[in-house]
mmCIF file of C-alpha atoms and ligand atoms in Angstrom:
data_model
loop_
_atom_site.group_PDB
_atom_site.id
_atom_site.type_symbol
_atom_site.label_atom_id
_atom_site.label_comp_id
_atom_site.label_asym_id
_atom_site.label_seq_id
_atom_site.Cartn_x
_atom_site.Cartn_y
_atom_site.Cartn_z
ATOM 1 C CA UNK A 56 79.873 123.328 96.041
ATOM 2 C CA UNK A 57 79.890 121.371 92.792
ATOM 3 C CA UNK A 58 76.682 120.008 91.338
ATOM 4 C CA UNK A 59 76.656 116.360 90.258
ATOM 5 C CA UNK A 60 74.243 114.139 88.348
ATOM 6 C CA UNK A 61 73.043 110.942 89.980
ATOM 7 C CA UNK A 62 70.328 108.695 88.567
ATOM 8 C CA UNK A 63 68.242 111.431 86.984
ATOM 9 C CA UNK A 64 68.807 114.221 89.532
ATOM 10 C CA UNK A 65 71.181 117.177 89.743
ATOM 11 C CA UNK A 66 72.293 117.811 93.322
ATOM 12 C CA UNK A 67 75.189 119.162 95.412
ATOM 13 C CA UNK A 68 78.029 116.652 95.661
ATOM 14 C CA UNK A 69 77.682 116.299 99.445
ATOM 15 C CA UNK A 70 74.072 115.173 98.999
ATOM 16 C CA UNK A 71 74.899 112.466 96.419
ATOM 17 C CA UNK A 72 74.799 108.996 97.949
ATOM 18 C CA UNK A 73 74.933 105.433 96.693
ATOM 19 C CA UNK A 74 74.454 102.083 98.414
ATOM 20 C CA UNK A 75 77.392 100.124 99.838
ATOM 21 C CA UNK A 76 75.967 97.197 97.870
ATOM 22 C CA UNK A 77 76.523 98.992 94.581
ATOM 23 C CA UNK A 78 78.452 96.578 92.355
ATOM 24 C CA UNK A 79 80.739 99.433 91.317
ATOM 25 C CA UNK A 80 81.901 99.555 94.945
ATOM 26 C CA UNK A 81 81.803 95.788 95.612
ATOM 27 C CA UNK A 82 83.342 94.463 92.388
ATOM 28 C CA UNK A 83 84.539 97.473 90.405
ATOM 29 C CA UNK A 84 81.716 96.380 88.097
ATOM 30 C CA UNK A 85 81.574 99.661 86.216
ATOM 31 C CA UNK A 86 83.031 101.775 83.446
ATOM 32 C CA UNK A 87 83.885 105.452 83.132
ATOM 33 C CA UNK A 88 84.827 108.315 80.856
ATOM 34 C CA UNK A 89 86.646 111.591 81.360
ATOM 35 C CA UNK A 90 85.774 114.375 78.929
ATOM 36 C CA UNK A 91 87.556 117.733 78.745
ATOM 37 C CA UNK A 92 85.456 120.874 78.467
ATOM 38 C CA UNK A 93 86.892 124.007 76.875
ATOM 39 C CA UNK A 94 84.994 127.307 77.160
ATOM 40 C CA UNK A 95 81.906 125.405 78.273
ATOM 41 C CA UNK A 96 81.969 122.980 75.316
ATOM 42 C CA UNK A 97 82.401 119.221 75.664
ATOM 43 C CA UNK A 98 85.449 118.281 73.575
ATOM 44 C CA UNK A 99 85.173 115.245 71.225
ATOM 45 C CA UNK A 100 81.909 114.323 72.945
ATOM 46 C CA UNK A 101 80.757 112.034 70.161
ATOM 47 C CA UNK A 102 83.977 109.996 70.353
ATOM 48 C CA UNK A 103 83.824 109.765 74.162
ATOM 49 C CA UNK A 104 80.204 108.597 74.022
ATOM 50 C CA UNK A 105 81.091 106.012 71.388
ATOM 51 C CA UNK A 106 83.878 104.653 73.598
ATOM 52 C CA UNK A 107 81.522 104.611 76.592
ATOM 53 C CA UNK A 108 79.031 102.622 74.500
ATOM 54 C CA UNK A 109 81.793 100.142 73.552
ATOM 55 C CA UNK A 110 82.922 99.761 77.175
ATOM 56 C CA UNK A 111 79.327 99.161 78.300
ATOM 57 C CA UNK A 112 78.761 96.603 75.576
ATOM 58 C CA UNK A 113 82.000 94.813 76.502
ATOM 59 C CA UNK A 114 80.800 94.395 80.098
ATOM 60 C CA UNK A 115 77.260 93.443 78.982
ATOM 61 C CA UNK A 116 75.582 96.504 80.417
ATOM 62 C CA UNK A 117 72.863 98.239 78.398
ATOM 63 C CA UNK A 118 73.590 101.913 77.779
ATOM 64 C CA UNK A 119 71.250 103.704 80.211
ATOM 65 C CA UNK A 120 70.976 106.887 78.083
ATOM 66 C CA UNK A 121 70.767 107.748 74.410
ATOM 67 C CA UNK A 122 73.564 109.911 72.944
ATOM 68 C CA UNK A 123 71.189 112.882 72.865
ATOM 69 C CA UNK A 124 70.199 112.379 76.506
ATOM 70 C CA UNK A 125 73.870 112.046 77.492
ATOM 71 C CA UNK A 126 74.599 115.286 75.693
ATOM 72 C CA UNK A 127 71.749 117.079 77.470
ATOM 73 C CA UNK A 128 72.723 115.743 80.905
ATOM 74 C CA UNK A 129 76.406 116.546 80.483
ATOM 75 C CA UNK A 130 75.854 120.004 79.016
ATOM 76 C CA UNK A 131 73.527 120.873 81.900
ATOM 77 C CA UNK A 132 76.153 119.562 84.337
ATOM 78 C CA UNK A 133 78.798 121.781 82.725
ATOM 79 C CA UNK A 134 76.479 124.808 82.824
ATOM 80 C CA UNK A 135 75.478 124.159 86.457
ATOM 81 C CA UNK A 136 79.180 124.164 87.330
ATOM 82 C CA UNK A 137 79.896 127.519 85.716
ATOM 83 C CA UNK A 138 80.988 126.539 82.166
ATOM 84 C CA UNK A 139 84.638 127.550 81.431
ATOM 85 C CA UNK A 140 87.292 124.793 81.291
ATOM 86 C CA UNK A 141 86.304 121.637 83.176
ATOM 87 C CA UNK A 142 86.829 117.902 83.280
ATOM 88 C CA UNK A 143 83.668 115.838 83.280
ATOM 89 C CA UNK A 144 83.749 112.376 84.850
ATOM 90 C CA UNK A 145 81.042 109.818 84.013
ATOM 91 C CA UNK A 146 80.636 106.482 85.772
ATOM 92 C CA UNK A 147 78.053 103.816 85.044
ATOM 93 C CA UNK A 148 77.931 100.894 87.451
ATOM 94 C CA UNK A 149 75.931 97.676 87.172
ATOM 95 C CA UNK A 150 73.776 98.904 90.075
ATOM 96 C CA UNK A 151 72.760 97.694 93.516
ATOM 97 C CA UNK A 152 72.127 94.024 94.363
ATOM 98 C CA UNK A 153 72.978 91.452 97.007
ATOM 99 C CA UNK A 154 76.629 90.489 96.580
ATOM 100 C CA UNK A 155 76.986 87.727 93.990
ATOM 101 C CA UNK A 156 79.571 87.408 91.229
ATOM 102 C CA UNK A 157 76.901 86.342 88.735
ATOM 103 C CA UNK A 158 75.203 89.331 87.155
ATOM 104 C CA UNK A 159 71.687 89.600 88.590
ATOM 105 C CA UNK A 160 68.840 89.975 86.069
ATOM 106 C CA UNK A 161 66.824 93.219 85.882
ATOM 107 C CA UNK A 162 69.338 95.246 87.844
ATOM 108 C CA UNK A 163 69.114 99.036 87.414
ATOM 109 C CA UNK A 164 72.466 100.732 86.652
ATOM 110 C CA UNK A 165 73.803 103.594 88.730
ATOM 111 C CA UNK A 166 74.531 106.594 86.517
ATOM 112 C CA UNK A 167 76.806 109.252 87.944
ATOM 113 C CA UNK A 168 78.534 112.300 86.484
ATOM 114 C CA UNK A 169 80.517 115.104 88.078
ATOM 115 C CA UNK A 170 82.624 117.946 86.830
ATOM 116 C CA UNK A 171 85.445 119.991 88.261
ATOM 117 C CA UNK A 172 87.495 122.909 87.019
ATOM 118 C CA UNK A 173 90.225 121.664 84.728
ATOM 119 C CA UNK A 174 93.581 121.429 86.416
ATOM 120 C CA UNK A 175 96.167 122.624 83.946
ATOM 121 C CA UNK A 176 98.410 119.552 83.807
ATOM 122 C CA UNK A 177 100.172 120.485 80.592
ATOM 123 C CA UNK A 178 103.910 120.231 81.094
ATOM 124 C CA UNK A 179 105.523 122.419 78.469
ATOM 125 C CA UNK A 180 109.040 121.585 79.550
ATOM 126 C CA UNK A 181 108.577 117.837 79.629
ATOM 127 C CA UNK A 182 108.290 115.113 82.220
ATOM 128 C CA UNK A 183 110.304 112.177 83.476
ATOM 129 C CA UNK A 184 108.943 108.658 82.938
ATOM 130 C CA UNK A 185 110.035 105.202 83.989
ATOM 131 C CA UNK A 186 109.435 101.881 82.252
ATOM 132 C CA UNK A 187 107.534 99.264 84.228
ATOM 133 C CA UNK A 188 106.187 95.804 83.446
ATOM 134 C CA UNK A 189 102.532 95.946 82.407
ATOM 135 C CA UNK A 190 100.932 93.515 84.853
ATOM 136 C CA UNK A 191 97.325 94.527 84.086
ATOM 137 C CA UNK A 192 94.606 92.253 82.722
ATOM 138 C CA UNK A 193 94.099 91.561 79.018
ATOM 139 C CA UNK A 194 91.087 93.837 78.434
ATOM 140 C CA UNK A 195 92.728 97.212 78.895
ATOM 141 C CA UNK A 196 90.630 98.451 75.946
ATOM 142 C CA UNK A 197 87.639 98.617 78.305
ATOM 143 C CA UNK A 198 87.611 101.860 80.287
ATOM 144 C CA UNK A 199 86.838 100.022 83.511
ATOM 145 C CA UNK A 200 87.043 101.594 86.963
ATOM 146 C CA UNK A 201 89.068 98.625 88.235
ATOM 147 C CA UNK A 202 92.215 100.724 88.171
ATOM 148 C CA UNK A 203 94.212 99.220 91.039
ATOM 149 C CA UNK A 204 97.089 98.080 88.770
ATOM 150 C CA UNK A 205 97.206 101.539 87.144
ATOM 151 C CA UNK A 206 97.220 103.155 90.591
ATOM 152 C CA UNK A 207 100.102 100.953 91.760
ATOM 153 C CA UNK A 208 102.081 101.546 88.573
ATOM 154 C CA UNK A 209 101.600 105.303 88.704
ATOM 155 C CA UNK A 210 102.571 105.271 92.377
ATOM 156 C CA UNK A 211 105.728 103.297 91.577
ATOM 157 C CA UNK A 212 106.594 105.959 88.982
ATOM 158 C CA UNK A 213 105.937 108.667 91.558
ATOM 159 C CA UNK A 214 108.109 106.876 94.129
ATOM 160 C CA UNK A 215 110.922 106.983 91.586
ATOM 161 C CA UNK A 216 110.488 110.702 90.993
ATOM 162 C CA UNK A 217 108.742 110.273 87.622
ATOM 163 C CA UNK A 218 105.386 111.572 86.419
ATOM 164 C CA UNK A 219 104.313 108.614 84.276
ATOM 165 C CA UNK A 220 105.025 104.908 83.865
ATOM 166 C CA UNK A 221 105.505 103.623 80.318
ATOM 167 C CA UNK A 222 104.324 100.032 80.332
ATOM 168 C CA UNK A 223 106.036 97.099 78.627
ATOM 169 C CA UNK A 224 104.377 93.755 77.958
ATOM 170 C CA UNK A 225 106.533 91.014 76.459
ATOM 171 C CA UNK A 226 109.173 93.598 75.547
ATOM 172 C CA UNK A 227 106.742 95.903 73.728
ATOM 173 C CA UNK A 228 105.228 99.243 74.702
ATOM 174 C CA UNK A 229 101.502 99.117 75.437
ATOM 175 C CA UNK A 230 100.671 102.551 76.891
ATOM 176 C CA UNK A 231 101.225 104.742 79.946
ATOM 177 C CA UNK A 232 99.629 104.054 83.334
ATOM 178 C CA UNK A 233 97.091 106.778 82.457
ATOM 179 C CA UNK A 234 98.006 107.798 78.908
ATOM 180 C CA UNK A 235 98.878 106.572 75.425
ATOM 181 C CA UNK A 236 102.449 106.624 74.142
ATOM 182 C CA UNK A 237 103.974 108.030 70.946
ATOM 183 C CA UNK A 238 107.619 107.956 69.884
ATOM 184 C CA UNK A 239 109.575 109.620 67.126
ATOM 185 C CA UNK A 240 111.815 107.073 65.471
ATOM 186 C CA UNK A 241 113.928 108.579 62.683
ATOM 187 C CA UNK A 242 111.433 110.948 61.051
ATOM 188 C CA UNK A 243 108.435 108.724 61.746
ATOM 189 C CA UNK A 244 105.949 109.175 64.579
ATOM 190 C CA UNK A 245 104.789 105.814 65.947
ATOM 191 C CA UNK A 246 102.186 104.660 68.429
ATOM 192 C CA UNK A 247 101.189 101.071 69.241
ATOM 193 C CA UNK A 248 98.180 99.755 67.281
ATOM 194 C CA UNK A 249 94.838 99.362 69.040
ATOM 195 C CA UNK A 250 94.320 96.011 70.726
ATOM 196 C CA UNK A 251 92.860 94.550 73.900
ATOM 197 C CA UNK A 252 96.106 95.557 75.639
ATOM 198 C CA UNK A 253 95.602 99.326 75.566
ATOM 199 C CA UNK A 254 92.915 101.954 75.838
ATOM 200 C CA UNK A 255 91.882 103.456 72.497
ATOM 201 C CA UNK A 256 92.600 107.007 73.626
ATOM 202 C CA UNK A 257 90.500 109.824 72.207
ATOM 203 C CA UNK A 258 93.551 112.111 72.300
ATOM 204 C CA UNK A 259 95.651 109.429 70.573
ATOM 205 C CA UNK A 260 93.182 109.262 67.675
ATOM 206 C CA UNK A 261 93.008 113.040 67.395
ATOM 207 C CA UNK A 262 96.814 113.341 67.362
ATOM 208 C CA UNK A 263 96.993 110.767 64.544
ATOM 209 C CA UNK A 264 94.307 112.704 62.620
ATOM 210 C CA UNK A 265 96.114 116.010 63.091
ATOM 211 C CA UNK A 266 99.502 114.589 62.065
ATOM 212 C CA UNK A 267 97.949 113.074 58.941
ATOM 213 C CA UNK A 268 96.243 116.345 58.017
ATOM 214 C CA UNK A 269 99.568 118.182 58.357
ATOM 215 C CA UNK A 270 101.401 115.589 56.241
ATOM 216 C CA UNK A 271 103.627 114.468 59.126
ATOM 217 C CA UNK A 272 104.516 110.784 58.649
ATOM 218 C CA UNK A 273 102.925 108.706 61.416
ATOM 219 C CA UNK A 274 102.135 105.040 61.767
ATOM 220 C CA UNK A 275 100.389 102.675 64.191
ATOM 221 C CA UNK A 276 103.045 100.031 64.776
ATOM 222 C CA UNK A 277 104.496 97.946 67.583
ATOM 223 C CA UNK A 278 107.317 99.618 69.515
ATOM 224 C CA UNK A 279 109.815 97.366 71.179
ATOM 225 C CA UNK A 280 111.831 98.285 74.237
ATOM 226 C CA UNK A 281 115.029 98.930 72.235
ATOM 227 C CA UNK A 282 113.227 101.318 69.902
ATOM 228 C CA UNK A 283 111.688 103.146 72.861
ATOM 229 C CA UNK A 284 115.110 103.639 74.414
ATOM 230 C CA UNK A 285 116.556 104.984 71.124
ATOM 231 C CA UNK A 286 113.600 107.263 70.349
ATOM 232 C CA UNK A 287 114.398 110.887 69.443
ATOM 233 C CA UNK A 288 111.174 111.974 71.136
ATOM 234 C CA UNK A 289 108.604 110.326 73.384
ATOM 235 C CA UNK A 290 105.158 111.816 74.084
ATOM 236 C CA UNK A 291 102.285 110.704 76.277
ATOM 237 C CA UNK A 292 98.718 111.750 75.493
ATOM 238 C CA UNK A 293 95.494 111.949 77.468
ATOM 239 C CA UNK A 294 92.381 114.093 77.601
ATOM 240 C CA UNK A 295 93.549 115.926 80.685
ATOM 241 C CA UNK A 296 97.215 116.289 79.772
ATOM 242 C CA UNK A 297 96.854 116.644 75.989
ATOM 243 C CA UNK A 298 100.326 115.912 74.518
ATOM 244 C CA UNK A 299 103.225 115.872 76.971
ATOM 245 C CA UNK A 300 106.872 115.366 75.995
ATOM 246 C CA UNK A 301 108.845 112.805 78.000
ATOM 247 C CA UNK A 302 112.356 114.205 78.285
ATOM 248 C CA UNK A 303 113.860 111.693 80.709
ATOM 249 C CA UNK A 304 113.286 107.928 80.562
ATOM 250 C CA UNK A 305 114.616 105.762 83.376
ATOM 251 C CA UNK A 306 116.999 108.557 84.340
ATOM 252 C CA UNK A 307 118.429 108.951 80.795
ATOM 253 C CA UNK A 308 117.725 111.936 78.521
ATOM 254 C CA UNK A 309 115.361 111.309 75.609
ATOM 255 C CA UNK A 310 117.032 112.768 72.483
ATOM 256 C CA UNK A 311 118.786 115.917 73.657
ATOM 257 C CA UNK A 312 116.748 115.925 76.878
ATOM 258 C CA UNK A 313 114.347 118.663 75.742
ATOM 259 C CA UNK A 314 110.911 118.743 74.160
ATOM 260 C CA UNK A 315 111.467 117.942 70.484
ATOM 261 C CA UNK A 316 110.511 119.727 67.251
ATOM 262 C CA UNK A 317 107.807 117.230 66.244
ATOM 263 C CA UNK A 318 106.179 117.591 69.655
ATOM 264 C CA UNK A 319 106.195 121.375 69.097
ATOM 265 C CA UNK A 320 104.353 120.855 65.818
ATOM 266 C CA UNK A 321 101.916 118.341 67.284
ATOM 267 C CA UNK A 322 100.983 120.555 70.239
ATOM 268 C CA UNK A 323 100.495 123.608 68.055
ATOM 269 C CA UNK A 324 98.221 121.595 65.738
ATOM 270 C CA UNK A 325 96.297 120.461 68.825
ATOM 271 C CA UNK A 326 95.893 123.989 70.191
ATOM 272 C CA UNK A 327 94.831 125.291 66.771
ATOM 273 C CA UNK A 328 92.214 122.520 66.546
ATOM 274 C CA UNK A 329 90.859 123.462 69.988
ATOM 275 C CA UNK A 330 90.730 127.119 69.070
ATOM 276 C CA UNK A 331 88.824 126.430 65.867
ATOM 277 C CA UNK A 332 86.222 124.600 67.965
ATOM 278 C CA UNK A 333 85.908 127.470 70.436
ATOM 279 C CA UNK A 334 83.458 129.086 67.998
ATOM 280 C CA UNK A 335 80.044 128.042 69.405
ATOM 281 C CA UNK A 336 78.468 125.199 67.459
ATOM 282 C CA UNK A 337 75.990 122.387 68.031
ATOM 283 C CA UNK A 338 77.612 119.043 68.911
ATOM 284 C CA UNK A 339 76.585 116.281 66.558
ATOM 285 C CA UNK A 340 75.662 113.269 68.671
ATOM 286 C CA UNK A 341 71.994 112.615 67.850
HETATM 287 N N1 PDD B 571 92.923 108.284 81.456
HETATM 288 N N2 PDD B 571 95.379 104.910 78.596
HETATM 289 C C1 PDD B 571 94.980 104.885 79.880
HETATM 290 C C2 PDD B 571 95.297 103.688 80.694
HETATM 291 C C3 PDD B 571 94.290 105.978 80.432
HETATM 292 O O1 PDD B 571 93.876 105.929 81.734
HETATM 293 C C4 PDD B 571 94.042 107.118 79.632
HETATM 294 C C5 PDD B 571 93.336 108.334 80.152
HETATM 295 C C6 PDD B 571 94.476 107.113 78.294
HETATM 296 C C7 PDD B 571 94.217 108.266 77.362
HETATM 297 O O2 PDD B 571 92.889 108.275 76.927
HETATM 298 P P1 PDD B 571 92.167 109.626 76.499
HETATM 299 O O3 PDD B 571 93.034 110.277 75.475
HETATM 300 O O4 PDD B 571 90.882 109.176 75.923
HETATM 301 O O5 PDD B 571 92.018 110.492 77.730
HETATM 302 C C8 PDD B 571 95.133 105.984 77.810
HETATM 303 C C9 PDD B 571 92.096 109.272 82.078
HETATM 304 C C10 PDD B 571 92.315 110.688 81.701
HETATM 305 C C11 PDD B 571 92.027 108.999 83.575
HETATM 306 O O6 PDD B 571 91.740 107.860 83.890
HETATM 307 O O7 PDD B 571 92.207 109.899 84.390
#
């Protein structure tokens, strides 16, 4: 039975309860994070906590814990669940109050975290994706739990036999339904620049850092639909899936229909970075 954290206590998941009046349930008035854990260590914790802080600020919710307290809570959660490779989920909701759209004063947030063994979702051979119109709201930079559009888009992809939806808004790529998007155009790796229309992915930033450190030309730039369709390689990135090559787009092969050479380099840089971190060290989030 997994152990979860709820409002200051660690307890078995079947004992964790929240009110039906919680605004996370009523309005989706809440934000979340998902953090990978490798060999018992929280990966890019500082960056995930910074994004959580930004999401909370964007929805006008005071951060209930300091970075140090978050680190202590999450590390204990990981340890309670047997260390190893895990995925930690954090959710902070506005809290419990009588239903009213206006934010009630002095409301106490609900703070929840759980962890489960990491499902190995890495697809070495590549996945199929479909393009879909991005019909989400205009604050996709907030990691909000209001994910109904993402659920419907991912389901539409699934219905069409694809693993991910690559989203287009006004003819330009924003991101995947649950990932960021990279393409290889000529010899240049490109990913859309950060904006309110996409989540600033922690994996995305790390991939850009790793490419830069290896001298591989990469740029944050708009990608239009035509360029996507002509790309030599397409990758999607996320904390749980790392870097995944898209080998079929809308039923057509991407490049030669196999994972490309720049993806091979990117994923080996990523694995080398993870391995270097496997040496025990103190996370720096104070
Ligand atoms: N989602 N864009 C969207 C819409 C996402 O949902 C995600 C990840 C990403 C990638 O972000 P990161 O590299 O920080 O994981 C981009 C998570 C894993 C999820 O909701 O399950």
